[in-house]
mmCIF file of C-alpha atoms and ligand atoms in Angstrom:
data_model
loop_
_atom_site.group_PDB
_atom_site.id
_atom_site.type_symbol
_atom_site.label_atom_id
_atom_site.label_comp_id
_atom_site.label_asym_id
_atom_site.label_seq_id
_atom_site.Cartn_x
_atom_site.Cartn_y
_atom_site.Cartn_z
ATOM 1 C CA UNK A 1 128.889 84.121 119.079
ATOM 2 C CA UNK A 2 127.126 80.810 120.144
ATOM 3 C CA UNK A 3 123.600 79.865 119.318
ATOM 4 C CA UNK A 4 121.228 82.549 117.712
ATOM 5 C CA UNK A 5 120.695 85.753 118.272
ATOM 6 C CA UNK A 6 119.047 87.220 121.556
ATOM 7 C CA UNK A 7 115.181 88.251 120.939
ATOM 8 C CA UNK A 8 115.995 91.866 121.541
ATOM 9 C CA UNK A 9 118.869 91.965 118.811
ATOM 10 C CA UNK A 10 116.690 90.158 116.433
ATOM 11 C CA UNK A 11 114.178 92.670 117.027
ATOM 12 C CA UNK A 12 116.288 96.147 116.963
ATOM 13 C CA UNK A 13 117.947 93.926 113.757
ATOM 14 C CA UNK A 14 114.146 93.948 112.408
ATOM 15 C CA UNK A 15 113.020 97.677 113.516
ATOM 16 C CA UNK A 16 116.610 98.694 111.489
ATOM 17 C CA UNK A 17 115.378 97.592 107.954
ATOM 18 C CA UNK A 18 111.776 98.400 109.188
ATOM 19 C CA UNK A 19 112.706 102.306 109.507
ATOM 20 C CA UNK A 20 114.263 102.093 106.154
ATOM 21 C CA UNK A 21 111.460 100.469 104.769
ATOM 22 C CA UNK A 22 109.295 103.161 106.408
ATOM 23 C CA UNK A 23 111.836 105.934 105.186
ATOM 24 C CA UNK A 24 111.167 104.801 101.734
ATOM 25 C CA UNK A 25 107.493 105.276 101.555
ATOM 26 C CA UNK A 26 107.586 108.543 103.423
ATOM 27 C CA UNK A 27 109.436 109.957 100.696
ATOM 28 C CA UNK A 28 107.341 107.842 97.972
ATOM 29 C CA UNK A 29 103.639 110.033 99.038
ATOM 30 C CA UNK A 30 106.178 113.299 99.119
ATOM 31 C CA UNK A 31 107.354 112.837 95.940
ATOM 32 C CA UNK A 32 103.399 111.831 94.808
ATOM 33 C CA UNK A 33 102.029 114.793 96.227
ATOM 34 C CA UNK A 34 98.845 113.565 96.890
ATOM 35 C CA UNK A 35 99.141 113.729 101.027
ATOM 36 C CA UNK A 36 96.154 112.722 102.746
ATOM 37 C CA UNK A 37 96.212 115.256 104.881
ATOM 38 C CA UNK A 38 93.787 115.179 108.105
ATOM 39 C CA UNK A 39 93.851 117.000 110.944
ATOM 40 C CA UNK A 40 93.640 114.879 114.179
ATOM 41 C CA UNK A 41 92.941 117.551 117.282
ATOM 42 C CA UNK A 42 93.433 120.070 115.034
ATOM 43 C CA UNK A 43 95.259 122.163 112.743
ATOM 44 C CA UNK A 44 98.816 121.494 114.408
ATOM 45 C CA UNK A 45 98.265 117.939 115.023
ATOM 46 C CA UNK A 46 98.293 116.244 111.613
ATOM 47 C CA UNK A 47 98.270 112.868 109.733
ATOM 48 C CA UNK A 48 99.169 112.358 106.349
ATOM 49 C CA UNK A 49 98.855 109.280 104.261
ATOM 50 C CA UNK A 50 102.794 108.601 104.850
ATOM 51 C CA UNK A 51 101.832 108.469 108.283
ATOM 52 C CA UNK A 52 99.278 105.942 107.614
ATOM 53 C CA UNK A 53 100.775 103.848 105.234
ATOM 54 C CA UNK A 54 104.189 103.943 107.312
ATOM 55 C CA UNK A 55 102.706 102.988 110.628
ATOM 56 C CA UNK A 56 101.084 99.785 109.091
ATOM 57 C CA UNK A 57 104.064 98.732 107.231
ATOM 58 C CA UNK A 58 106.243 99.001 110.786
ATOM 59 C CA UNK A 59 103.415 97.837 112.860
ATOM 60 C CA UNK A 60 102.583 94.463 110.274
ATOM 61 C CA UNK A 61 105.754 93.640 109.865
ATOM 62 C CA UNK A 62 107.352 93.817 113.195
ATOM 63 C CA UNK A 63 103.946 91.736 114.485
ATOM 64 C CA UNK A 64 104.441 88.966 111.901
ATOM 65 C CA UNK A 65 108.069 88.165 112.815
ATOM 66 C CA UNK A 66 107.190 89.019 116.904
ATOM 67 C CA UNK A 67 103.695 88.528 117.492
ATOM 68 C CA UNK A 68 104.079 88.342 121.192
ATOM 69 C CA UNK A 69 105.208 91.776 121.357
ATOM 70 C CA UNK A 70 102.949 94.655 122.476
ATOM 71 C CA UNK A 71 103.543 97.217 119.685
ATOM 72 C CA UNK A 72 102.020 101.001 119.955
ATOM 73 C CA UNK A 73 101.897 103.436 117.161
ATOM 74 C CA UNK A 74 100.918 107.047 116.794
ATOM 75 C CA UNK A 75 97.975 106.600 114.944
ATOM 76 C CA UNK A 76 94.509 105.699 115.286
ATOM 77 C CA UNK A 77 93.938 103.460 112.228
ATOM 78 C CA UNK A 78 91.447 100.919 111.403
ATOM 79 C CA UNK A 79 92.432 97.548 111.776
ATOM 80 C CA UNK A 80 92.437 96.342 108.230
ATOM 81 C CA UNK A 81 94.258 93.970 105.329
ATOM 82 C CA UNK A 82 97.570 94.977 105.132
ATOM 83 C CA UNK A 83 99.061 95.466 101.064
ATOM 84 C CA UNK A 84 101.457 92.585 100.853
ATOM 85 C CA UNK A 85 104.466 95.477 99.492
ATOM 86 C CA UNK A 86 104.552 96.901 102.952
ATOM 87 C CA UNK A 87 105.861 94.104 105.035
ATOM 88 C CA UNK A 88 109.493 94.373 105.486
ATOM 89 C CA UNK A 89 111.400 91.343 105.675
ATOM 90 C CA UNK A 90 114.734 92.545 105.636
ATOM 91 C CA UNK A 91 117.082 92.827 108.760
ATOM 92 C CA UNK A 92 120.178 94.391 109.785
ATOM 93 C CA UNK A 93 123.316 91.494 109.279
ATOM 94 C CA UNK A 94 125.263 93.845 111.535
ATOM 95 C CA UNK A 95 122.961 94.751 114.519
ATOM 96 C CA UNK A 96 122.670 90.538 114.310
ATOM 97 C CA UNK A 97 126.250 90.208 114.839
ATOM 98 C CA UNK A 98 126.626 92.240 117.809
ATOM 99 C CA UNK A 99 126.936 90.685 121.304
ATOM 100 C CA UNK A 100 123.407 91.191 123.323
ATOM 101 C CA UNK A 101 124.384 93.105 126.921
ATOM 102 C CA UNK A 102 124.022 90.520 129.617
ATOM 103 C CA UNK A 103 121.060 91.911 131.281
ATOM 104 C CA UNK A 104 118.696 91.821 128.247
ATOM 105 C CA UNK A 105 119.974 88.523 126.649
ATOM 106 C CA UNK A 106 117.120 86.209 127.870
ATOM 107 C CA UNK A 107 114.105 89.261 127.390
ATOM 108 C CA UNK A 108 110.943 87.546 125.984
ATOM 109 C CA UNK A 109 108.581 88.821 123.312
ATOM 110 C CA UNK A 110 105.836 89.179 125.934
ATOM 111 C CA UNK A 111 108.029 91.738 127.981
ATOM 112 C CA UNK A 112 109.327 93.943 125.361
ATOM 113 C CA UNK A 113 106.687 97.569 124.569
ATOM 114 C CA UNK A 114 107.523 98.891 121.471
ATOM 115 C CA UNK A 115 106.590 103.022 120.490
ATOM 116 C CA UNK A 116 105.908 103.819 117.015
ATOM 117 C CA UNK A 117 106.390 107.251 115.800
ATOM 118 C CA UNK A 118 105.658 106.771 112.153
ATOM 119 C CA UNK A 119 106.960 109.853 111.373
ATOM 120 C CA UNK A 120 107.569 112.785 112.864
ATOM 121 C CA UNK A 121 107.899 116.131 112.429
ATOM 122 C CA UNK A 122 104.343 116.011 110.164
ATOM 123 C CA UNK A 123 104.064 119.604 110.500
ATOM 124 C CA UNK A 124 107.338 120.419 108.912
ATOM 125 C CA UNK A 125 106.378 117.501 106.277
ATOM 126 C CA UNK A 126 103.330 119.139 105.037
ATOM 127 C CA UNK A 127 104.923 123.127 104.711
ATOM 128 C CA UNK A 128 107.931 121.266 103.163
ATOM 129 C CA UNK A 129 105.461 119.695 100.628
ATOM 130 C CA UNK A 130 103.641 123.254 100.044
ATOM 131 C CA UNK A 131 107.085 124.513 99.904
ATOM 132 C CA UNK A 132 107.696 122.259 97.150
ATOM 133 C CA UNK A 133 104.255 123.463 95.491
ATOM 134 C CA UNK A 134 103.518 119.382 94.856
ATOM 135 C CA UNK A 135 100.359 120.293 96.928
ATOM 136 C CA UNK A 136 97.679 122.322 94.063
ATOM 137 C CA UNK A 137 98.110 125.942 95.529
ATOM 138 C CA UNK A 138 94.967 127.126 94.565
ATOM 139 C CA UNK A 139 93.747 124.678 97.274
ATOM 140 C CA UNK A 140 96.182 125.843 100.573
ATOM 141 C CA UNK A 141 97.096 129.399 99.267
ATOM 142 C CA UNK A 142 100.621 129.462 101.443
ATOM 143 C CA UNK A 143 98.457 128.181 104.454
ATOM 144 C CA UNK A 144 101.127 129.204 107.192
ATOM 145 C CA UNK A 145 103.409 131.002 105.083
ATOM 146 C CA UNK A 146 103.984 134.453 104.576
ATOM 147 C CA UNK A 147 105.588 134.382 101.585
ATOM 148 C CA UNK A 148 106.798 131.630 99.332
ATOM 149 C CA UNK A 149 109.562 129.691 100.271
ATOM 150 C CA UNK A 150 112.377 129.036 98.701
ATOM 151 C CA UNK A 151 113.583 125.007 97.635
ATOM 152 C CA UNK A 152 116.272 125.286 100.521
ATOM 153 C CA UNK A 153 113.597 126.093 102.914
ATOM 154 C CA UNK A 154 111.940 122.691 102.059
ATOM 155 C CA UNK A 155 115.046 121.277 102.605
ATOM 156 C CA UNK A 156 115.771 121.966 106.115
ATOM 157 C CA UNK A 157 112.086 121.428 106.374
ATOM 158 C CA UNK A 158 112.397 118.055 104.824
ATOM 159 C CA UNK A 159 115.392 117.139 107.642
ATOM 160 C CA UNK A 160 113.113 117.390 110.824
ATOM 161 C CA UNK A 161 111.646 114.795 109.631
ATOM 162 C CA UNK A 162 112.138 111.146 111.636
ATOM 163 C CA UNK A 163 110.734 107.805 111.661
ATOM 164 C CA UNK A 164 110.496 106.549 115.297
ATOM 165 C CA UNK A 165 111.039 102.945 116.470
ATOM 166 C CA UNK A 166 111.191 102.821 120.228
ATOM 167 C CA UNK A 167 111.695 99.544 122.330
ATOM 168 C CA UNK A 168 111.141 99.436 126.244
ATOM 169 C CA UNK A 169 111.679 96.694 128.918
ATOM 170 C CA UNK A 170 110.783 96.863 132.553
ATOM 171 C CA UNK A 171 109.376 100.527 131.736
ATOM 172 C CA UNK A 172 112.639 101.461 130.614
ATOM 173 C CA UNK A 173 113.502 102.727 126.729
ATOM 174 C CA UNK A 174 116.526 100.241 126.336
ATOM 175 C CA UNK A 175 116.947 100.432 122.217
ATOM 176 C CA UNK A 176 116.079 102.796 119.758
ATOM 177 C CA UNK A 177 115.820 103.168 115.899
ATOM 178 C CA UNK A 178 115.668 106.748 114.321
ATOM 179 C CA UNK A 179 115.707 106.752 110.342
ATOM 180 C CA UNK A 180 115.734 110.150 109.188
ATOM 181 C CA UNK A 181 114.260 109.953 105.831
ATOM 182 C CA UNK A 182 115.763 113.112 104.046
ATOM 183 C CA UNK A 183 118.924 113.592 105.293
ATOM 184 C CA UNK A 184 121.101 114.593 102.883
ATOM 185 C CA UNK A 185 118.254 114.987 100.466
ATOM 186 C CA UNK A 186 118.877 116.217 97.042
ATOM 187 C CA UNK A 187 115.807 116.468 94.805
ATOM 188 C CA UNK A 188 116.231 113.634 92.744
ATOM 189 C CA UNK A 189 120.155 113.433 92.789
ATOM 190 C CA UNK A 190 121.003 111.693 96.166
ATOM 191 C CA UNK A 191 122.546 108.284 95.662
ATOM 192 C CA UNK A 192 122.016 107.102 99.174
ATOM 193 C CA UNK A 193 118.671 108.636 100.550
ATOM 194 C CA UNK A 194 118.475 109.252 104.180
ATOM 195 C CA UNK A 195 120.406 107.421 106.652
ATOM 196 C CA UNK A 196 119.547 105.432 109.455
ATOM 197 C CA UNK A 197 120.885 105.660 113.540
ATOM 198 C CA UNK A 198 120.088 103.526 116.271
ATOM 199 C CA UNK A 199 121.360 102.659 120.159
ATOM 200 C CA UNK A 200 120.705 100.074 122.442
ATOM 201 C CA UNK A 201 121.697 100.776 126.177
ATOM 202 C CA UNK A 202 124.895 99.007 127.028
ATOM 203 C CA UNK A 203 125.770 98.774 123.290
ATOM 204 C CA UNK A 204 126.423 102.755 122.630
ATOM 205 C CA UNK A 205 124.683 104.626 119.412
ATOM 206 C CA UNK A 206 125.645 103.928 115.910
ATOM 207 C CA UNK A 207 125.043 106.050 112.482
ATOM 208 C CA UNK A 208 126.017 109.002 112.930
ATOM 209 C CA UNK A 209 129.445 110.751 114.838
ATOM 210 C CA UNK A 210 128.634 111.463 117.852
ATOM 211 C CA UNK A 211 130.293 115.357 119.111
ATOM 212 C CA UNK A 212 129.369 117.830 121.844
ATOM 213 C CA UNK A 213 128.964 121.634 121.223
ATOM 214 C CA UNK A 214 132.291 123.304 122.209
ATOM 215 C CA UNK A 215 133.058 125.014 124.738
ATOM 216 C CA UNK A 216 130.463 126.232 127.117
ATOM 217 C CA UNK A 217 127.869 127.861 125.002
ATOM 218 C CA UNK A 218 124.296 126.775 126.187
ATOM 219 C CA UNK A 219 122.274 125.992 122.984
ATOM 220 C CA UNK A 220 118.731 125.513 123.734
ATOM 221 C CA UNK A 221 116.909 123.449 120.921
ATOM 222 C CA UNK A 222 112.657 123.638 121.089
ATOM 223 C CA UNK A 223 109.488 123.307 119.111
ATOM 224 C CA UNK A 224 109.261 125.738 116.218
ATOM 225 C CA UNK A 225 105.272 125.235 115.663
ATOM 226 C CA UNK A 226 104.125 124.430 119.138
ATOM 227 C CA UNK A 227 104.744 126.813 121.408
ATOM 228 C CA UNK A 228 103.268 128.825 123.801
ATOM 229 C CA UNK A 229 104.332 130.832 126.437
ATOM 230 C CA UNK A 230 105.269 128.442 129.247
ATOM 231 C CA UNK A 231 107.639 127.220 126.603
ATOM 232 C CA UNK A 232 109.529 130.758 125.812
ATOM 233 C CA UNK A 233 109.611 131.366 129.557
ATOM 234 C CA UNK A 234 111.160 128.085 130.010
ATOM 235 C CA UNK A 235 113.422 128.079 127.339
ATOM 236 C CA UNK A 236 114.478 131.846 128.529
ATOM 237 C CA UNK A 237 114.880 130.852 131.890
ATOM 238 C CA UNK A 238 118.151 128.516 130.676
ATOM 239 C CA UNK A 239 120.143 131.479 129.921
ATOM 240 C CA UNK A 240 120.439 130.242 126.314
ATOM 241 C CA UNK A 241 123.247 131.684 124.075
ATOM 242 C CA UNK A 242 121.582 130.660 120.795
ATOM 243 C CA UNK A 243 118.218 129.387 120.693
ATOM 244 C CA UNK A 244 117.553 126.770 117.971
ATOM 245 C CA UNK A 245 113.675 125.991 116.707
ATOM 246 C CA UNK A 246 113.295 123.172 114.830
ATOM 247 C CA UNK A 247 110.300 120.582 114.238
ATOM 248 C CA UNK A 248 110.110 117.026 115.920
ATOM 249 C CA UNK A 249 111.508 115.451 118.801
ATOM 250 C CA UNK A 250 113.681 112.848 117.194
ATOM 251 C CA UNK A 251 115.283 115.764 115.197
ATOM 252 C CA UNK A 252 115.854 117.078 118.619
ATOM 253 C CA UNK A 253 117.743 114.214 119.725
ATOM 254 C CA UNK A 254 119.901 114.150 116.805
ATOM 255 C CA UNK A 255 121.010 117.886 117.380
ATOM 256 C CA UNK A 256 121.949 117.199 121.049
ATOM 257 C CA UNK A 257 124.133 114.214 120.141
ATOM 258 C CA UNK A 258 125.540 116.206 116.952
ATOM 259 C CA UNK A 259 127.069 118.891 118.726
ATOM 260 C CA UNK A 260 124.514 121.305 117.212
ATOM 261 C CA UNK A 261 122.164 121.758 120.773
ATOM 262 C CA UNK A 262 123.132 121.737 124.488
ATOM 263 C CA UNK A 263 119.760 121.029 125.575
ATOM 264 C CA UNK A 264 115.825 120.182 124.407
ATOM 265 C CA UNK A 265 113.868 122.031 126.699
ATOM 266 C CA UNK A 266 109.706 121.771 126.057
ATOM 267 C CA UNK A 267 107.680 123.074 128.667
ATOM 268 C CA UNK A 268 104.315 121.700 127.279
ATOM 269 C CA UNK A 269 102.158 118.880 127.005
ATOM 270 C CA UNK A 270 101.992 117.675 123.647
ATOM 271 C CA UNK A 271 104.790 115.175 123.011
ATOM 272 C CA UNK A 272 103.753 111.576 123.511
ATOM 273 C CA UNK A 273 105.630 108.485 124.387
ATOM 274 C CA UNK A 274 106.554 107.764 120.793
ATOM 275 C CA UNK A 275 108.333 111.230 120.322
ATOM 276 C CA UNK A 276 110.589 109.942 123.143
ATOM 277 C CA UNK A 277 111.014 106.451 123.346
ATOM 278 C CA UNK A 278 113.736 105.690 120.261
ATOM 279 C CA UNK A 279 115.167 109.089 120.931
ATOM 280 C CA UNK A 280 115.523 108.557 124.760
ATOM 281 C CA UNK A 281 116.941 105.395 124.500
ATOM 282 C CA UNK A 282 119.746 106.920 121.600
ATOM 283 C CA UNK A 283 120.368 109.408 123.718
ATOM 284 C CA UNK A 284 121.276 106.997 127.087
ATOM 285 C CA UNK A 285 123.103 104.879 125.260
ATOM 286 C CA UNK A 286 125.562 107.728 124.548
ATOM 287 C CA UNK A 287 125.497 109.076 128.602
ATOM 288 C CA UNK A 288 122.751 111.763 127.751
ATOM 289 C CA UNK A 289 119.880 111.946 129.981
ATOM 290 C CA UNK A 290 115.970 112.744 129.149
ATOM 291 C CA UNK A 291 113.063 113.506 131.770
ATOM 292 C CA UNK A 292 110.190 115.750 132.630
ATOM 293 C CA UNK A 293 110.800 119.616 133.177
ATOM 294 C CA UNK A 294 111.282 118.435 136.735
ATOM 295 C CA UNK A 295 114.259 115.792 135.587
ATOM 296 C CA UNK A 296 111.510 112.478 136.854
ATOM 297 C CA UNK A 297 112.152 109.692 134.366
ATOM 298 C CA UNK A 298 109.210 108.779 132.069
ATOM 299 C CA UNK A 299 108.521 105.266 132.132
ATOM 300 C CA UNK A 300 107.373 103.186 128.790
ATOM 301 C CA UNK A 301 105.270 100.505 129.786
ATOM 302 C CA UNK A 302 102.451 99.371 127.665
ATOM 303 C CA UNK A 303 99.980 100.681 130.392
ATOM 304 C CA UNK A 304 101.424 104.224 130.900
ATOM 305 C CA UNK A 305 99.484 107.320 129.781
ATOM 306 C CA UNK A 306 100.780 108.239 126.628
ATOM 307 C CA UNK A 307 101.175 112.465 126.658
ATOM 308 C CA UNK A 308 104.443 113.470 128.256
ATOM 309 C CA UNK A 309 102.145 115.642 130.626
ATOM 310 C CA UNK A 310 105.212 117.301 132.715
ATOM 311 C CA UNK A 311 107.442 118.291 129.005
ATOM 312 C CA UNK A 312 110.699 116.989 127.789
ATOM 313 C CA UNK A 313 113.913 118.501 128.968
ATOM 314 C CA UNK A 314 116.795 116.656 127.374
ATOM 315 C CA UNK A 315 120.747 117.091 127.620
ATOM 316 C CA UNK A 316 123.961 115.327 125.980
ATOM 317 C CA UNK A 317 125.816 117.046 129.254
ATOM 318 C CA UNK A 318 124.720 119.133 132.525
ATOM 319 C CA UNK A 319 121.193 117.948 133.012
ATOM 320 C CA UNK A 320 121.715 119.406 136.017
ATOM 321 C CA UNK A 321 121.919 122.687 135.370
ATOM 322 C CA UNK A 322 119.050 122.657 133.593
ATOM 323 C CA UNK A 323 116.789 121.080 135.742
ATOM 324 C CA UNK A 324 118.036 123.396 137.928
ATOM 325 C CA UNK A 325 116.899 126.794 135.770
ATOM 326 C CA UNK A 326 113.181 125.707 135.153
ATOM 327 C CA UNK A 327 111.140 128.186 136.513
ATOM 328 C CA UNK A 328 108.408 127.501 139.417
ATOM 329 C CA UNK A 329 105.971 128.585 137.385
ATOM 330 C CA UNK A 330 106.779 125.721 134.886
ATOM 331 C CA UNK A 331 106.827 123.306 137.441
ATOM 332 C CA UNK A 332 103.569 124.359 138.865
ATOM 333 C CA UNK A 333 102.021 124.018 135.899
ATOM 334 C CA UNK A 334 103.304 120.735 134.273
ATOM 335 C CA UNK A 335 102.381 118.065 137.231
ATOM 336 C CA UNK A 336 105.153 115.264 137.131
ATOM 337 C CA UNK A 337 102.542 111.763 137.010
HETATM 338 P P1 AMP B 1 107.681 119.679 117.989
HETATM 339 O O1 AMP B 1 108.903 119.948 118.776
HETATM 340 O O2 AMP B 1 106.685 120.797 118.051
HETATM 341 O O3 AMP B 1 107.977 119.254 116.607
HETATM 342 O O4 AMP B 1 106.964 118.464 118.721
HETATM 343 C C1 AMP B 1 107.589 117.214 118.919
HETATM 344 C C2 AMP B 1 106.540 116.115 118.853
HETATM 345 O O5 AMP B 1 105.524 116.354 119.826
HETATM 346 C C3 AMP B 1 105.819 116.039 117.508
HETATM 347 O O6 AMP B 1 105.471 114.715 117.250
HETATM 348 C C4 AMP B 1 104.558 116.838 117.736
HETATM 349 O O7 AMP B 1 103.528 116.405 116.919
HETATM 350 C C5 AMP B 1 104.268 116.551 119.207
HETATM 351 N N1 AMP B 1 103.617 117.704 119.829
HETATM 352 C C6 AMP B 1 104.182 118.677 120.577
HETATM 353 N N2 AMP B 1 103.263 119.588 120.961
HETATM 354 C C7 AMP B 1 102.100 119.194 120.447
HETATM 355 C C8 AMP B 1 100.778 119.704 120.492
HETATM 356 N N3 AMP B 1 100.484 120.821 121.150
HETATM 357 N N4 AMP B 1 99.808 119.029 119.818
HETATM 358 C C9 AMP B 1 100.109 117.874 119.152
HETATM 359 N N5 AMP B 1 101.335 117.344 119.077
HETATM 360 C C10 AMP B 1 102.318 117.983 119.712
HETATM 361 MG MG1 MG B 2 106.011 112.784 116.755
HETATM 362 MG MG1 MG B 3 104.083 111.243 114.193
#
């Protein structure tokens, strides 16, 4: 490779050790206990203090090293000092030796939009944490649960849980970065802690093996704490032979390209630009496709509206088919913009 790196690769090199970073202090105010929690619309639209603390560490650092770059996170915080121990410096040595594809070598800072989901899958954060009883019970009784839960409840909790780095060009998601904080989590005994995937169109996915669900069977992944019925209509409507409820829409991603889901169908507002942006672009970069319940593109420029009004129907395969099942009454009711 001649000369230095292409601005893109530099910056998907940066957003790499950035997710880690971010990773890291997600499971730092778990293990604490203390959360933070607030509720933003409401009581199924939360923030914690990981959310907080991990959106300023991705959003300082990436806007030290590219300060040209239009960067836009989750969360409404107050623009403040940043603590010196979150800036990441750190980036990938292998992202930077990969060739840049042609048509994004020469990008500028000034072009590139980059979506920050600081962490997702809060919902399933916070009952993992009660789960866990790190949270004082006396103070949220089982708020949510029937009963307690068991540790391996937590656990499978504790894996719907992402940290979202999404970069778009010409309104396009064109690289993602998707660090999944508690993969392979063992209370206190994992030697390597989470893992890390990413994808850059033209380039293909890395960090994980990608594999299709065999056969023919139609498994539909969708929200487990945001539903309503729009969203079971929909989601019955596919002709599903196993349906699959799990929290956060990078998680959702990672099943299709697993082999563990056929398709992410979410008939509902409610997901944002920042739920889809990394995951979207992972997703292409393997031959997968994700749109609106109508199967329009979204777009990702720093000017769009940010709720994914019309839902998020995603496939590995057979988008098609999909598209095709979504009842009238869905489209009707979700508007494509
Ligand atoms: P879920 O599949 O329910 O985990 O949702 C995927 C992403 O979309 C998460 O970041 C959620 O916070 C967000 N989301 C989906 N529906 C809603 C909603 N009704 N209110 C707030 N956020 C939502
Ligand atoms: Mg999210
Ligand atoms: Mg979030």
């Amino acid at each position: 490779m001649s000369g230095s790196p292409a601005v893109v690769m530099r910056l998907v090199a940066s957003a790499y050790a950035v997710a880690e970073k971010a990773g890291t202090i997600v499971r730092k105010v778990l293990h604490s206990g203390e959360l933070g929690i607030v509720e933003k619309t409401g009581a199924n639209d939360l923030q914690t203090l990981a959310d907080r603390l991990a959106q300023q560490s991705i959003c300082s650092s990436l806007s030290k090293r590219f300060p040209k770059i239009t960067i836009i996170g989750e969360e409404d915080l107050p623009s403040e000092e940043i603590q010196e121990d979150l800036i990441e410096t750190g980036q990938s040595e292998e992202i930077l030796q990969r060739s840049c594809p042609p048509e994004f070598s020469q990008l500028k800072e000034e072009e590139i939009v980059v979506w920050v989901d600081p962490l997702d899958g809060t919902k399933e954060y916070t009952e993992a944490s009660r789960c866990l009883h790190f949270q004082a019970v006396a103070q949220a009784p089982h708020k949510g649960l029937d009963t307690p839960q068991p540790h391996s409840t937590a656990l499978w909790l504790l894996d719907n849980v992402t940290v979202l780095i999404g970069i778009a060009y010409g309104g396009r998601a064109i690289a993602g970065v998707i660090n999944q904080p508690f993969y392979n989590y063992q209370l206190g005994a994992g030697t390597q802690l989470g893992r890390t995937m990413w994808g850059m169109l033209g380039l293909g996915a890395f960090g994980f093996q990608l594999q299709e669900v065999p056969g023919d069977r139609r498994i539909v992944t969708t929200t487990r704490s945001h539903s309503n019925k729009l969203v079971t209509d929909c989601v019955d409507a596919m002709e599903p032979h196993e349906v699959v409820r799990v929290g956060g829409a990078g998680n959702k991603i990672i099943q299709l390209v697993e082999g563990k889901a056929s398709a992410y169908v979410f008939a509902s507002p409610g997901c944002k630009k920042w739920d889809t942006c990394a995951p979207e672009a992972i997703l292409h970069a393997v031959g997968g496709k994700l749109t609106d319940m109508h199967g329009n593109a979204y777009r990702y420029d720093a000017s769009v509206k940010h709720m994914n009004s019309a839902g998020v129907l995603a496939t590995l395969r057979n988008h098609e088919y999909y598209v095709s099942r979504v009842p009238q009454s869905v489209l009707q009711a979700l508007k494509s913009d």
